[in-house]
CSV table of C-alpha atoms in Angstrom, one decimal:
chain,number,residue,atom,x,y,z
A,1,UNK,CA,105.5,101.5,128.4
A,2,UNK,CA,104.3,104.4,126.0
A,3,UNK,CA,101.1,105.4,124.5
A,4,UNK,CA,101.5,103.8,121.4
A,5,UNK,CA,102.7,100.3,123.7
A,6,UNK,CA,100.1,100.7,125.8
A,7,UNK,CA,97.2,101.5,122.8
A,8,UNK,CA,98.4,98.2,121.2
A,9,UNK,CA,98.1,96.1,124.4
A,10,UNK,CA,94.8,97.4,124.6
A,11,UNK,CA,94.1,96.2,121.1
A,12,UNK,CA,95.6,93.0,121.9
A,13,UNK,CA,93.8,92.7,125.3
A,14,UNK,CA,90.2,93.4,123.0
A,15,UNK,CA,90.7,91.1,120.2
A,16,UNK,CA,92.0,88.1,122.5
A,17,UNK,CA,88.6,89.0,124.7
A,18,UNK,CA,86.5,89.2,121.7
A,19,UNK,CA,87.8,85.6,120.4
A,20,UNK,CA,87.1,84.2,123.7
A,21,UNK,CA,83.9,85.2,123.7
A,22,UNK,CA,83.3,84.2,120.2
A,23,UNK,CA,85.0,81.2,120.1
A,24,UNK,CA,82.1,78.9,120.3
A,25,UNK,CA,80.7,79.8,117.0
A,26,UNK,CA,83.9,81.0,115.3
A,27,UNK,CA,87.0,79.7,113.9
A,28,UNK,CA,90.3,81.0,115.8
A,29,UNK,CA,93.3,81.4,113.8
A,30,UNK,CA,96.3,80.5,115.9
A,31,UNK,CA,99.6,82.5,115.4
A,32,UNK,CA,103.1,81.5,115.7
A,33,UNK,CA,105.4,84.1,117.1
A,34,UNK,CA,107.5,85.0,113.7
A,35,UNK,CA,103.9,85.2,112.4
A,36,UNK,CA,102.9,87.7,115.0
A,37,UNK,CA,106.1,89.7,114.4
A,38,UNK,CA,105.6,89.8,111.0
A,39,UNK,CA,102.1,90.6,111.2
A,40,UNK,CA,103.3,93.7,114.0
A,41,UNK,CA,105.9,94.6,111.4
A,42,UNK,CA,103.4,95.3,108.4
A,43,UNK,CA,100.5,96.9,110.5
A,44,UNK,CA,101.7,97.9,113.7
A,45,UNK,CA,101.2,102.1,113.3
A,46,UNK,CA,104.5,103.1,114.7
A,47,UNK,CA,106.4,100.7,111.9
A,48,UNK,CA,104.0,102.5,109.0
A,49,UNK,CA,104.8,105.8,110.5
A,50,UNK,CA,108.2,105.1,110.8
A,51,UNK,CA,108.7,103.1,107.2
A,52,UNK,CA,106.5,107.1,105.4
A,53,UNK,CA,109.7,109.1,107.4
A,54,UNK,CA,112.1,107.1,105.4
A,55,UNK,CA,110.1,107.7,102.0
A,56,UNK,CA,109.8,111.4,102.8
A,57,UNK,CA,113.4,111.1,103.8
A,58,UNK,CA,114.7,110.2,100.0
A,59,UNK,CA,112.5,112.2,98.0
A,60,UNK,CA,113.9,114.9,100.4
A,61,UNK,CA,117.3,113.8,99.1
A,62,UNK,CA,116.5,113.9,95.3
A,63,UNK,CA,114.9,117.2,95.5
A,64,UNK,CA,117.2,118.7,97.0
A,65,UNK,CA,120.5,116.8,94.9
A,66,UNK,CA,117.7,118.1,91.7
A,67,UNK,CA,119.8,121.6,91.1
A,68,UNK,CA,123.5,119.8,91.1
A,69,UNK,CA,122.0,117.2,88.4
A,70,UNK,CA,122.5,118.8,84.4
A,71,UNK,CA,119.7,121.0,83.1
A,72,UNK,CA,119.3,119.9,79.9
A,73,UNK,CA,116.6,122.2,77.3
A,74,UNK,CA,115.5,122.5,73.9
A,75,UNK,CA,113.8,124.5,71.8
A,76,UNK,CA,112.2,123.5,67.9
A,77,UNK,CA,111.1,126.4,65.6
A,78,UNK,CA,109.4,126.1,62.4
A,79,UNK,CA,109.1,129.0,60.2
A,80,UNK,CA,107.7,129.2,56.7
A,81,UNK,CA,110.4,132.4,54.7
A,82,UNK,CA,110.3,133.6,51.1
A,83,UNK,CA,113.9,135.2,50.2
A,84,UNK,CA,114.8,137.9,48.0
A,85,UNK,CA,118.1,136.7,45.9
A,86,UNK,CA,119.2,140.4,45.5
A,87,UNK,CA,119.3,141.2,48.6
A,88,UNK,CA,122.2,138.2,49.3
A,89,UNK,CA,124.2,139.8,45.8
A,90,UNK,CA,122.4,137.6,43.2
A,91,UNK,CA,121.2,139.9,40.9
A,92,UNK,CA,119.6,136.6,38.6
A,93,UNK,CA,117.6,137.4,35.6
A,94,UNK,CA,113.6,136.3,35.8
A,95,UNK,CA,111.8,136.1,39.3
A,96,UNK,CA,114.7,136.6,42.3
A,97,UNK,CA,112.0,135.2,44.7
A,98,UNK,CA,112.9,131.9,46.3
A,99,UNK,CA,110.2,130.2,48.5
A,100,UNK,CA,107.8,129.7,49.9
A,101,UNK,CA,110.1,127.7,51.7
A,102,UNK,CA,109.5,125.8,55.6
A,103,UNK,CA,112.7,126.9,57.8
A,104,UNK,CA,113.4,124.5,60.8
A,105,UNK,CA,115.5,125.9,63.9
A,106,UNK,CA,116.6,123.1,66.8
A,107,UNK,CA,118.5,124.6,69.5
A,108,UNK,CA,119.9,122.0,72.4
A,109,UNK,CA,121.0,124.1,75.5
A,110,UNK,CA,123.2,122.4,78.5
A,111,UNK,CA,123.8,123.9,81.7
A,112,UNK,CA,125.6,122.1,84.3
A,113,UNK,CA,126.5,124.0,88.0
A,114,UNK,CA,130.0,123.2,88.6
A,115,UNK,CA,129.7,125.0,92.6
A,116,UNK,CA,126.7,126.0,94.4
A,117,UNK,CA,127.3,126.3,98.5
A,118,UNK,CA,124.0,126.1,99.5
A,119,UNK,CA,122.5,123.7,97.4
A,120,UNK,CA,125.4,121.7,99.0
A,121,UNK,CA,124.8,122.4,102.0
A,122,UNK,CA,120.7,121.4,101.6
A,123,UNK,CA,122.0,117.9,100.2
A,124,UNK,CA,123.7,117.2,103.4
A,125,UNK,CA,120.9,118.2,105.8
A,126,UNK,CA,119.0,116.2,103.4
A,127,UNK,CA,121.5,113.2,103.7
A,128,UNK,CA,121.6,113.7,107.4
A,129,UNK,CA,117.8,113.7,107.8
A,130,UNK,CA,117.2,110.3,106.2
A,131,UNK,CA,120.1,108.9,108.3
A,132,UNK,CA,118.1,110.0,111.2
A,133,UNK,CA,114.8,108.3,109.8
A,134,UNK,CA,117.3,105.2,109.1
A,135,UNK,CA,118.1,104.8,112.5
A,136,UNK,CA,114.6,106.0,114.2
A,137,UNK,CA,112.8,102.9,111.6
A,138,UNK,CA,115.3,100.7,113.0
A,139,UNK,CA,114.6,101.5,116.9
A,140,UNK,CA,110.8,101.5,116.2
A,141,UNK,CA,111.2,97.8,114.7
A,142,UNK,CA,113.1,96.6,117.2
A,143,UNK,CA,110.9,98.4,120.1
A,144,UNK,CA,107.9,96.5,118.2
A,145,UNK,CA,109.8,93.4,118.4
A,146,UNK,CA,110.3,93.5,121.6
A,147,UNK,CA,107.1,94.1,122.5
A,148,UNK,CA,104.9,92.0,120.4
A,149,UNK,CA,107.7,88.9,121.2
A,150,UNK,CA,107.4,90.3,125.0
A,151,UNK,CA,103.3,89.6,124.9
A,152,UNK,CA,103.5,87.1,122.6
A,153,UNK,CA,105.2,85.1,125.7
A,154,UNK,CA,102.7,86.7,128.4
A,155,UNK,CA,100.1,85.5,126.3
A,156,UNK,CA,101.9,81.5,126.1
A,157,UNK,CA,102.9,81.8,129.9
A,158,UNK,CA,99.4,82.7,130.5
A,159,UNK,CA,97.8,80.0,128.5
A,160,UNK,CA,100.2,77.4,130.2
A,161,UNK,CA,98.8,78.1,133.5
A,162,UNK,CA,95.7,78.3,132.6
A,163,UNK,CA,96.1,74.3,131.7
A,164,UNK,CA,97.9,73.9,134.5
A,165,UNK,CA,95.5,75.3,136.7
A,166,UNK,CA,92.4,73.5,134.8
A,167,UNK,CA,93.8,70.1,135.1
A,168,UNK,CA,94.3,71.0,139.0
A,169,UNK,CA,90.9,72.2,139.6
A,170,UNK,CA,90.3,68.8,137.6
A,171,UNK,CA,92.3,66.7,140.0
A,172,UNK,CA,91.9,68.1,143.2
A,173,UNK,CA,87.5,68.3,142.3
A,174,UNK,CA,88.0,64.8,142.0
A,175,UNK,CA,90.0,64.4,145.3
A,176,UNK,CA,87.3,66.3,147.1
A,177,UNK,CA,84.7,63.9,146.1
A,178,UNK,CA,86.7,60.7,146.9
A,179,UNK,CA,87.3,62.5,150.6
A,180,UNK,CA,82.9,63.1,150.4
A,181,UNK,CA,82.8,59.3,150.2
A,182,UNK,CA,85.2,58.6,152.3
A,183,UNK,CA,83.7,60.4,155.0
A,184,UNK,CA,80.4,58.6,154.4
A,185,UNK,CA,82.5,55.1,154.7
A,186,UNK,CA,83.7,56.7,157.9
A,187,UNK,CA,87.3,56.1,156.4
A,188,UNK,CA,88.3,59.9,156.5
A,189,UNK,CA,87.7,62.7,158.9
A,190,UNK,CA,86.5,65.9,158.6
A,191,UNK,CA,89.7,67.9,159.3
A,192,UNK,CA,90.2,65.6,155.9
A,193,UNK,CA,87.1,66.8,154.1
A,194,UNK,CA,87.8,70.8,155.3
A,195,UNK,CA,91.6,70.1,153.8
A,196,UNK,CA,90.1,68.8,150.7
A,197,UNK,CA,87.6,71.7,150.1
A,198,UNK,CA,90.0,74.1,150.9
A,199,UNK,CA,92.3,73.1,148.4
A,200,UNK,CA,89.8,72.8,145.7
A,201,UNK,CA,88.7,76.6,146.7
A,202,UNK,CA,92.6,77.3,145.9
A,203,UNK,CA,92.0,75.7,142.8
A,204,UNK,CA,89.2,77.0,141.9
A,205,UNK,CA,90.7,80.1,142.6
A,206,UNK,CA,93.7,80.0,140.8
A,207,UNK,CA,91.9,78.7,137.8
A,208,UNK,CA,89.9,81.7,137.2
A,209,UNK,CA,92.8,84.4,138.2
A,210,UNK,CA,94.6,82.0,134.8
């Protein structure tokens, strides 16, 4: 069992000893085990840490795919000109001024890498690094699920006995004080009344190891 196992066995161990103890004054909410899986799946730390790795994983991948993808740029210019017809061969009679006139300038610019080795190369790593994160999210959820199905049954094998072992203390109390009267009636022995205490102290026993 690892450290992260064992930290949320612990947890487990707490809460179910804190709902014991508080179970006389508050409600307990009873969980089915597809609950409890789902509930491990969506808070459990390893599954979180795990799910963040992925995430990292493709915005690895589109940064690194970012200088393969077409640069597309722009520039707009605006500029306010007054020409001189004579000095473009129009020697026109009266004022050869033109203007004040507003001159606009749009300039679209498209640059696209057709090879670039190492960018190439970075993409793959990339790739290869959120495969790994792929496969370690998978393990982690189906480490979790195995564990949290694994005490999930401890827990209901657990709460079996302790039944069991309740409705035995039950029955063999019982038998213990029909053997008491018994005796009194002089229609048991004593060898019958040591048998019957000593298996209601196995009973007893067994009931508070459940």
């Amino acid at each position: 069992m690892t450290f992260s196992q064992k930290t949320f066995f612990a947890c487990i161990v707490v809460i179910v000893s804190t709902v014991s103890l508080a179970s006389a004054k508050e409600h307990i909410t009873t969980l089915n085990l597809s609950e409890a899986l789902e509930m491990a799946l969506t808070r459990h730390v390893d599954v979180l840490v795990a799910d963040e790795r992925v995430k990292q994983a493709l915005n690895r991948i589109q940064e690194k795919f970012a200088p393969l993808w077409p640069q597309l740029s722009g520039t707009v210019s605006d500029v306010r000109q007054t020409r001189d017809l004579r000095a473009a061969g129009f020697p026109l009679p009266g004022d050869p001024h033109v203007g004040p006139f507003n001159v606009y300038d749009a300039r679209i610019r498209l640059i696209q890498t057709i090879f670039d080795p190492s960018a190439m190369a970075r993409f793959k790593s990339s790739q290869q690094g959120h495969l790994l994160s792929l496969a370690q999210q998978k393990k982690t959820r189906e480490d979790v699920f195995v564990l949290v199905a694994t005490l999930f049954l401890e827990a209901k094998r657990a709460q079996d006995s302790f039944a069991v072992a309740h409705m035995a203390l039950h029955r063999d109390k019982k038998e213990m004080s029909i053997t008491f009267w018994r005796l009194k009636s002089g229609l048991s022995s004593s060898l019958d009344m040591k048998k019957a205490r000593a298996q209601y102290s196995h009973s007893l026993y067994n009931f508070e190891l459940a």
